[in-house]
N, CA and C of each residue as an Amber inpcrd file, in Angstrom:
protein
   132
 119.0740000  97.2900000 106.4060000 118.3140000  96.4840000 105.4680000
 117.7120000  97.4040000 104.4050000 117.7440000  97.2460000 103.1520000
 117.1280000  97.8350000 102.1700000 115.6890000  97.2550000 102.2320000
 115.0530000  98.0960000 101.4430000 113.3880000  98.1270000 101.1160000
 113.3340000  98.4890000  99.9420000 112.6910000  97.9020000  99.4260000
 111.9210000  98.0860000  97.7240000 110.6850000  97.8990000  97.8150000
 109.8600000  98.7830000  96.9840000 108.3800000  98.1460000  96.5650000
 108.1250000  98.2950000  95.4520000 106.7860000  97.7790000  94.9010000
 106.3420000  96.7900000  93.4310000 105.5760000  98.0810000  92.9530000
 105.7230000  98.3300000  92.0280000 105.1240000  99.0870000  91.8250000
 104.4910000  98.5190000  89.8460000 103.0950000  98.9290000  89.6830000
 102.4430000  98.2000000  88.5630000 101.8540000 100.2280000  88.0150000
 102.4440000  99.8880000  86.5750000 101.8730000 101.1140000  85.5470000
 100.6430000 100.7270000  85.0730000 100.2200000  99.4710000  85.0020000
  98.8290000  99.2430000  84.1670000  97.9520000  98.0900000  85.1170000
  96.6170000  97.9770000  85.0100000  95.9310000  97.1830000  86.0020000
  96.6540000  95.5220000  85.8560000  97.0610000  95.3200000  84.6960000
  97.3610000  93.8650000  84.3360000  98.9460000  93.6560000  83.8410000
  99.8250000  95.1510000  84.4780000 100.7780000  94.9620000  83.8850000
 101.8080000  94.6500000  84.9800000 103.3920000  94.4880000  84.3180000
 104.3690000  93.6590000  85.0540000 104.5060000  94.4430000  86.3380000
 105.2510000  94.2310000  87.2390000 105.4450000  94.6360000  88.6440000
 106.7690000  95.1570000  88.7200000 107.3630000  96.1750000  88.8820000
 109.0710000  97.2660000  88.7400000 108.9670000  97.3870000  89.5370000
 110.4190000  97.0060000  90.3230000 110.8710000  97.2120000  92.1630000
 111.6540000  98.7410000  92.1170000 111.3990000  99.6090000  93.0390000
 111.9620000 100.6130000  93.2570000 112.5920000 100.8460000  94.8440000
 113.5120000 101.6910000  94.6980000 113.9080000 102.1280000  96.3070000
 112.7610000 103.3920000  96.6550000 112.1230000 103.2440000  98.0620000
 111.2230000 104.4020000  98.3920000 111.7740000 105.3960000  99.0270000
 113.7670000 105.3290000  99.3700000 114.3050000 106.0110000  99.8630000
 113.8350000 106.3560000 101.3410000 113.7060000 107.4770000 101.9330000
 113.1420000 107.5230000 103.3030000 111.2430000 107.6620000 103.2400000
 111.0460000 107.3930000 102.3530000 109.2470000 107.5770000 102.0480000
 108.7030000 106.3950000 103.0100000 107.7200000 107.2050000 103.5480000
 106.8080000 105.7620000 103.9150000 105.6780000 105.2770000 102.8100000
 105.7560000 104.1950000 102.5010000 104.6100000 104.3480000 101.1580000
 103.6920000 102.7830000 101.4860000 102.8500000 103.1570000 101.5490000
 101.6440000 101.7640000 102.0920000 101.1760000 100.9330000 100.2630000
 101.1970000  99.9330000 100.9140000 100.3960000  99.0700000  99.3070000
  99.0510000  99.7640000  99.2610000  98.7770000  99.8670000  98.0350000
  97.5930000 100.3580000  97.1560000  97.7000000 102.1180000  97.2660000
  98.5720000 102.3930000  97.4340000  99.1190000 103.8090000  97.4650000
  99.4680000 103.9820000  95.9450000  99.3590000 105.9260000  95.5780000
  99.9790000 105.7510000  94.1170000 101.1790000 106.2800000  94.1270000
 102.5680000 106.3790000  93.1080000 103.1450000 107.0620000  93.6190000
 103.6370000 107.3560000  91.8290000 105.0560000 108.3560000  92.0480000
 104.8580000 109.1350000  90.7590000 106.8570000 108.4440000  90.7950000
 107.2590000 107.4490000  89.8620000 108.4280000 107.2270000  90.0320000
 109.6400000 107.4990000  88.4800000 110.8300000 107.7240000  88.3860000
 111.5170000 108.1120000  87.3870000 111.8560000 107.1370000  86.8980000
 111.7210000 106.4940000  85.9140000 112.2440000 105.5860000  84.9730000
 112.9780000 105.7130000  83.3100000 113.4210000 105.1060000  83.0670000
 113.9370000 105.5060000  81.5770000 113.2710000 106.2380000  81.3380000
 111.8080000 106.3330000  80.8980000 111.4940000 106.7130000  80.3960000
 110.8480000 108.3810000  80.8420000 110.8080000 108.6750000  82.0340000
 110.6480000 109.7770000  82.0200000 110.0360000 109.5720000  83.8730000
 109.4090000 110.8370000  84.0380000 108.4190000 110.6630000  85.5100000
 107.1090000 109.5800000  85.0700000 106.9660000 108.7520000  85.8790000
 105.4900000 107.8530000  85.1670000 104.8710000 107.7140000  87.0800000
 103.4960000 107.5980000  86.7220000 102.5540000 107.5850000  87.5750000
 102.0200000 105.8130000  87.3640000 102.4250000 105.6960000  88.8480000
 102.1520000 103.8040000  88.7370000 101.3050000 103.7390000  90.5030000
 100.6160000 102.1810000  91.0300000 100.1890000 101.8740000  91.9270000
 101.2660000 100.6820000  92.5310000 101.2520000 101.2260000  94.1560000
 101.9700000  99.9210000  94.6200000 101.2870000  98.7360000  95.1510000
């Protein structure tokens, strides 16, 4: 089974699903993920 989590760049902004790969990563955790646009620092 795959796993994704939500991850939000701004307090009021949209929600981007990512793979956490073998990470364990808990909600309200921060994490640092690669997107177009570069490395960005978001909350799950």
């Amino acid at each position: 089974m795959n796993k994704v989590i939500g991850v939000k760049f701004k307090d009021s902004g949209k929600i981007y699903y990512f793979d956490p790969l073998e990470l364990e990563i808990e909600k309200g955790g921060n994490v640092i993920v690669e997107t177009a646009r570069g490395l960005v620092f978001g909350e799950v």
